[in-house]
Amino acid sequence: MQPKASVRGLPLYKPGKSLEEVKRELGLEDVIKLASNENPFGCSPRVWKALEEIKGEFQYYPEGAAPELREKLAEHLEVDPRRLIFGNGSDEIVQMLARTYLEPGAESVMADFTFPRYDTVTRIEGGVPVVVPLREGVHDLEGMLAAITEKTRLVWICNPNNPTGTIVGQDLLSDFLDRIPPHVLVVLDEAYYEYVTDSTYPDSISLLDYNPQIIILRTFSKIYGLAAFRVGYGIAHPDVIAELERVREPFNVNRLAQKAAAAAVEDEAFVLYCRNQNRMGIKQMTEKFDEWGLSYFPAHGNFILVDTGHPADEVFQHLLHRGVIVRSGVHLGFPEHIRVTVGKKEQNERFLEELHAFLQKRGK
């Protein structure tokens, strides 16, 4: 038996190493994970109270339309509930988009170094990834516009971009959207939206009223600290949502996840606390990088991509054997960079100490 041609040879997604895996492989007990851009502060205490309320409901399927979560999130975002769709993480909505809009030969425009699932889902559907290089770590919108043809169906803009952490500003994005032809849907992936404090960052929901050809993707996996539950959502014109609903799995967001997300969205104080702590953590790290002469991309999410000046895998292995998990830039397209999640103050201190030890040893 052979899989379909578009699946053969597809690379496997390589997530950051887990705490359990490192402890098991290296025999370490004290390990910190700064590899997968998770929230080091966990989730809102309201989540645990909400889950306690449904402990007798585990035998029931969830409601596919997620009505409670839909109502609370629509109120929070001030959008029509018909503009929302939910997924098993925003990853699933990425997959829904490809399944809905791509067919063999259709083109999908994306940056060269960005979230790799855009490329993968395009290939699975027999589509053609059209890659436009980043410019200084930022999406080249003019280059992406020039890459659009009659065959283009989707354009992917990860904002802030993973792995560089850079953003596209409001003015550039608005001008870009004004020139998009009517047969193209633009995907604004804003997984790190809640972390951004830059005043030039787009108010993408306001753009929906003038640009029905966009869909905004967000998630509860990052600042809300619910990565284990896998809840993401899309915001788009009701006509786009209606088409995506045709390919959505019937019970794709489980009952626990819906309840957890509905509770989390109500705790704005927790989100504000995490955002402020993240900015302080970025400052804590970048001050040391400046002191050591290391370059890095402007960080607008909860991670930093930093150039160590040495092979990334060597730095990764050094830190790993000292109980600090980061992400090597080799598979991200940056062979001398590491991507480090911003942790709690003491976690950042430990990472910096171990990185400094490596740099001193190697003469940087």
PDB file of N, CA and C in Angstrom, residues 209-257:
ATOM      1  N   ASP A 209     -14.070  44.462   8.709  1.00  0.00           N
ATOM      2  CA  ASP A 209     -15.217  45.169   8.152  1.00  0.00           C
ATOM      3  C   ASP A 209     -14.960  45.653   6.732  1.00  0.00           C
ATOM      4  N   TYR A 210     -13.699  45.899   6.418  1.00  0.00           N
ATOM      5  CA  TYR A 210     -13.347  46.428   5.098  1.00  0.00           C
ATOM      6  C   TYR A 210     -12.675  45.374   4.219  1.00  0.00           C
ATOM      7  N   ASN A 211     -12.301  44.257   4.820  1.00  0.00           N
ATOM      8  CA  ASN A 211     -11.568  43.223   4.085  1.00  0.00           C
ATOM      9  C   ASN A 211     -12.165  41.848   4.395  1.00  0.00           C
ATOM     10  N   PRO A 212     -13.263  41.489   3.743  1.00  0.00           N
ATOM     11  CA  PRO A 212     -13.875  40.181   4.017  1.00  0.00           C
ATOM     12  C   PRO A 212     -13.036  38.999   3.564  1.00  0.00           C
ATOM     13  N   GLN A 213     -11.899  39.278   2.926  1.00  0.00           N
ATOM     14  CA  GLN A 213     -11.022  38.210   2.441  1.00  0.00           C
ATOM     15  C   GLN A 213      -9.933  37.850   3.441  1.00  0.00           C
ATOM     16  N   ILE A 214     -10.124  38.137   4.712  1.00  0.00           N
ATOM     17  CA  ILE A 214      -9.122  37.742   5.699  1.00  0.00           C
ATOM     18  C   ILE A 214      -9.762  36.844   6.750  1.00  0.00           C
ATOM     19  N   ILE A 215      -8.935  36.007   7.341  1.00  0.00           N
ATOM     20  CA  ILE A 215      -9.324  35.248   8.527  1.00  0.00           C
ATOM     21  C   ILE A 215      -8.209  35.405   9.550  1.00  0.00           C
ATOM     22  N   ILE A 216      -8.590  35.667  10.776  1.00  0.00           N
ATOM     23  CA  ILE A 216      -7.638  35.859  11.876  1.00  0.00           C
ATOM     24  C   ILE A 216      -7.623  34.596  12.715  1.00  0.00           C
ATOM     25  N   LEU A 217      -6.447  34.071  12.985  1.00  0.00           N
ATOM     26  CA  LEU A 217      -6.308  32.885  13.829  1.00  0.00           C
ATOM     27  C   LEU A 217      -5.690  33.267  15.166  1.00  0.00           C
ATOM     28  N   ARG A 218      -6.299  32.805  16.243  1.00  0.00           N
ATOM     29  CA  ARG A 218      -5.753  33.007  17.583  1.00  0.00           C
ATOM     30  C   ARG A 218      -5.885  31.716  18.384  1.00  0.00           C
ATOM     31  N   THR A 219      -5.319  31.714  19.570  1.00  0.00           N
ATOM     32  CA  THR A 219      -5.260  30.462  20.323  1.00  0.00           C
ATOM     33  C   THR A 219      -5.327  30.697  21.824  1.00  0.00           C
ATOM     34  N   PHE A 220      -5.752  29.665  22.539  1.00  0.00           N
ATOM     35  CA  PHE A 220      -5.708  29.659  23.998  1.00  0.00           C
ATOM     36  C   PHE A 220      -4.457  28.939  24.502  1.00  0.00           C
ATOM     37  N   SER A 221      -3.569  28.540  23.589  1.00  0.00           N
ATOM     38  CA  SER A 221      -2.390  27.760  23.975  1.00  0.00           C
ATOM     39  C   SER A 221      -1.250  28.592  24.511  1.00  0.00           C
ATOM     40  N   LYS A 222      -1.229  29.886  24.219  1.00  0.00           N
ATOM     41  CA  LYS A 222      -0.085  30.711  24.580  1.00  0.00           C
ATOM     42  C   LYS A 222      -0.343  31.476  25.876  1.00  0.00           C
ATOM     43  N   ILE A 223      -0.782  32.726  25.800  1.00  0.00           N
ATOM     44  CA  ILE A 223      -0.876  33.521  27.027  1.00  0.00           C
ATOM     45  C   ILE A 223      -1.920  32.971  28.000  1.00  0.00           C
ATOM     46  N   TYR A 224      -2.950  32.276  27.486  1.00  0.00           N
ATOM     47  CA  TYR A 224      -3.963  31.717  28.374  1.00  0.00           C
ATOM     48  C   TYR A 224      -3.483  30.450  29.076  1.00  0.00           C
ATOM     49  N   GLY A 225      -2.368  29.883  28.633  1.00  0.00           N
ATOM     50  CA  GLY A 225      -1.775  28.744  29.317  1.00  0.00           C
ATOM     51  C   GLY A 225      -2.564  27.458  29.219  1.00  0.00           C
ATOM     52  N   LEU A 226      -3.266  27.249  28.099  1.00  0.00           N
ATOM     53  CA  LEU A 226      -4.101  26.057  27.951  1.00  0.00           C
ATOM     54  C   LEU A 226      -3.627  25.164  26.805  1.00  0.00           C
ATOM     55  N   ALA A 227      -2.315  25.087  26.593  1.00  0.00           N
ATOM     56  CA  ALA A 227      -1.787  24.305  25.473  1.00  0.00           C
ATOM     57  C   ALA A 227      -2.214  22.840  25.548  1.00  0.00           C
ATOM     58  N   ALA A 228      -2.328  22.292  26.752  1.00  0.00           N
ATOM     59  CA  ALA A 228      -2.709  20.884  26.903  1.00  0.00           C
ATOM     60  C   ALA A 228      -4.135  20.614  26.441  1.00  0.00           C
ATOM     61  N   PHE A 229      -4.980  21.638  26.444  1.00  0.00           N
ATOM     62  CA  PHE A 229      -6.382  21.464  26.082  1.00  0.00           C
ATOM     63  C   PHE A 229      -6.634  21.593  24.585  1.00  0.00           C
ATOM     64  N   ARG A 230      -5.746  22.269  23.854  1.00  0.00           N
ATOM     65  CA  ARG A 230      -5.840  22.436  22.419  1.00  0.00           C
ATOM     66  C   ARG A 230      -7.123  23.152  22.012  1.00  0.00           C
ATOM     67  N   VAL A 231      -7.147  24.453  22.170  1.00  0.00           N
ATOM     68  CA  VAL A 231      -8.278  25.270  21.730  1.00  0.00           C
ATOM     69  C   VAL A 231      -7.758  26.462  20.935  1.00  0.00           C
ATOM     70  N   GLY A 232      -8.150  26.550  19.686  1.00  0.00           N
ATOM     71  CA  GLY A 232      -7.848  27.717  18.869  1.00  0.00           C
ATOM     72  C   GLY A 232      -9.122  28.213  18.223  1.00  0.00           C
ATOM     73  N   TYR A 233      -9.059  29.394  17.638  1.00  0.00           N
ATOM     74  CA  TYR A 233     -10.263  29.913  16.994  1.00  0.00           C
ATOM     75  C   TYR A 233      -9.905  30.811  15.818  1.00  0.00           C
ATOM     76  N   GLY A 234     -10.866  30.939  14.908  1.00  0.00           N
ATOM     77  CA  GLY A 234     -10.727  31.828  13.770  1.00  0.00           C
ATOM     78  C   GLY A 234     -11.817  32.869  13.793  1.00  0.00           C
ATOM     79  N   ILE A 235     -11.500  34.061  13.283  1.00  0.00           N
ATOM     80  CA  ILE A 235     -12.453  35.169  13.171  1.00  0.00           C
ATOM     81  C   ILE A 235     -12.479  35.577  11.702  1.00  0.00           C
ATOM     82  N   ALA A 236     -13.655  35.530  11.098  1.00  0.00           N
ATOM     83  CA  ALA A 236     -13.740  35.825   9.664  1.00  0.00           C
ATOM     84  C   ALA A 236     -15.168  36.219   9.290  1.00  0.00           C
ATOM     85  N   HIS A 237     -15.365  36.576   8.048  1.00  0.00           N
ATOM     86  CA  HIS A 237     -16.693  36.860   7.529  1.00  0.00           C
ATOM     87  C   HIS A 237     -17.552  35.589   7.672  1.00  0.00           C
ATOM     88  N   PRO A 238     -18.832  35.724   7.996  1.00  0.00           N
ATOM     89  CA  PRO A 238     -19.685  34.541   8.155  1.00  0.00           C
ATOM     90  C   PRO A 238     -19.683  33.594   6.959  1.00  0.00           C
ATOM     91  N   ASP A 239     -19.500  34.123   5.753  1.00  0.00           N
ATOM     92  CA  ASP A 239     -19.475  33.254   4.571  1.00  0.00           C
ATOM     93  C   ASP A 239     -18.249  32.346   4.586  1.00  0.00           C
ATOM     94  N   VAL A 240     -17.111  32.879   5.030  1.00  0.00           N
ATOM     95  CA  VAL A 240     -15.894  32.071   5.150  1.00  0.00           C
ATOM     96  C   VAL A 240     -16.080  31.021   6.237  1.00  0.00           C
ATOM     97  N   ILE A 241     -16.625  31.435   7.366  1.00  0.00           N
ATOM     98  CA  ILE A 241     -16.861  30.506   8.471  1.00  0.00           C
ATOM     99  C   ILE A 241     -17.768  29.368   8.022  1.00  0.00           C
ATOM    100  N   ALA A 242     -18.814  29.685   7.281  1.00  0.00           N
ATOM    101  CA  ALA A 242     -19.761  28.668   6.821  1.00  0.00           C
ATOM    102  C   ALA A 242     -19.076  27.606   5.959  1.00  0.00           C
ATOM    103  N   GLU A 243     -18.131  28.018   5.118  1.00  0.00           N
ATOM    104  CA  GLU A 243     -17.404  27.051   4.294  1.00  0.00           C
ATOM    105  C   GLU A 243     -16.484  26.186   5.141  1.00  0.00           C
ATOM    106  N   LEU A 244     -15.817  26.778   6.121  1.00  0.00           N
ATOM    107  CA  LEU A 244     -14.932  26.004   6.988  1.00  0.00           C
ATOM    108  C   LEU A 244     -15.710  25.002   7.832  1.00  0.00           C
ATOM    109  N   GLU A 245     -16.916  25.367   8.225  1.00  0.00           N
ATOM    110  CA  GLU A 245     -17.736  24.459   9.032  1.00  0.00           C
ATOM    111  C   GLU A 245     -18.041  23.157   8.287  1.00  0.00           C
ATOM    112  N   ARG A 246     -18.027  23.210   6.976  1.00  0.00           N
ATOM    113  CA  ARG A 246     -18.308  22.004   6.189  1.00  0.00           C
ATOM    114  C   ARG A 246     -17.242  20.934   6.381  1.00  0.00           C
ATOM    115  N   VAL A 247     -15.996  21.353   6.687  1.00  0.00           N
ATOM    116  CA  VAL A 247     -14.905  20.375   6.819  1.00  0.00           C
ATOM    117  C   VAL A 247     -14.489  20.164   8.272  1.00  0.00           C
ATOM    118  N   ARG A 248     -15.102  20.898   9.192  1.00  0.00           N
ATOM    119  CA  ARG A 248     -14.766  20.731  10.605  1.00  0.00           C
ATOM    120  C   ARG A 248     -15.261  19.389  11.106  1.00  0.00           C
ATOM    121  N   GLU A 249     -14.408  18.711  11.894  1.00  0.00           N
ATOM    122  CA  GLU A 249     -14.834  17.455  12.515  1.00  0.00           C
ATOM    123  C   GLU A 249     -15.942  17.753  13.529  1.00  0.00           C
ATOM    124  N   PRO A 250     -16.941  16.848  13.660  1.00  0.00           N
ATOM    125  CA  PRO A 250     -18.131  17.154  14.465  1.00  0.00           C
ATOM    126  C   PRO A 250     -17.862  17.528  15.922  1.00  0.00           C
ATOM    127  N   PHE A 251     -16.936  16.841  16.589  1.00  0.00           N
ATOM    128  CA  PHE A 251     -16.684  17.091  18.010  1.00  0.00           C
ATOM    129  C   PHE A 251     -15.214  17.450  18.222  1.00  0.00           C
ATOM    130  N   ASN A 252     -14.729  18.425  17.444  1.00  0.00           N
ATOM    131  CA  ASN A 252     -13.286  18.672  17.386  1.00  0.00           C
ATOM    132  C   ASN A 252     -12.712  19.342  18.631  1.00  0.00           C
ATOM    133  N   VAL A 253     -13.514  20.119  19.369  1.00  0.00           N
ATOM    134  CA  VAL A 253     -13.028  20.752  20.598  1.00  0.00           C
ATOM    135  C   VAL A 253     -13.744  20.084  21.773  1.00  0.00           C
ATOM    136  N   ASN A 254     -12.997  19.399  22.603  1.00  0.00           N
ATOM    137  CA  ASN A 254     -13.633  18.562  23.621  1.00  0.00           C
ATOM    138  C   ASN A 254     -14.299  19.384  24.729  1.00  0.00           C
ATOM    139  N   ARG A 255     -15.128  18.722  25.504  1.00  0.00           N
ATOM    140  CA  ARG A 255     -15.936  19.377  26.527  1.00  0.00           C
ATOM    141  C   ARG A 255     -15.067  20.092  27.568  1.00  0.00           C
ATOM    142  N   LEU A 256     -13.993  19.448  28.014  1.00  0.00           N
ATOM    143  CA  LEU A 256     -13.097  20.062  28.999  1.00  0.00           C
ATOM    144  C   LEU A 256     -12.446  21.315  28.430  1.00  0.00           C
ATOM    145  N   ALA A 257     -12.005  21.221  27.188  1.00  0.00           N
ATOM    146  CA  ALA A 257     -11.327  22.351  26.551  1.00  0.00           C
ATOM    147  C   ALA A 257     -12.261  23.545  26.410  1.00  0.00           C
TER     148      ALA A 257
END
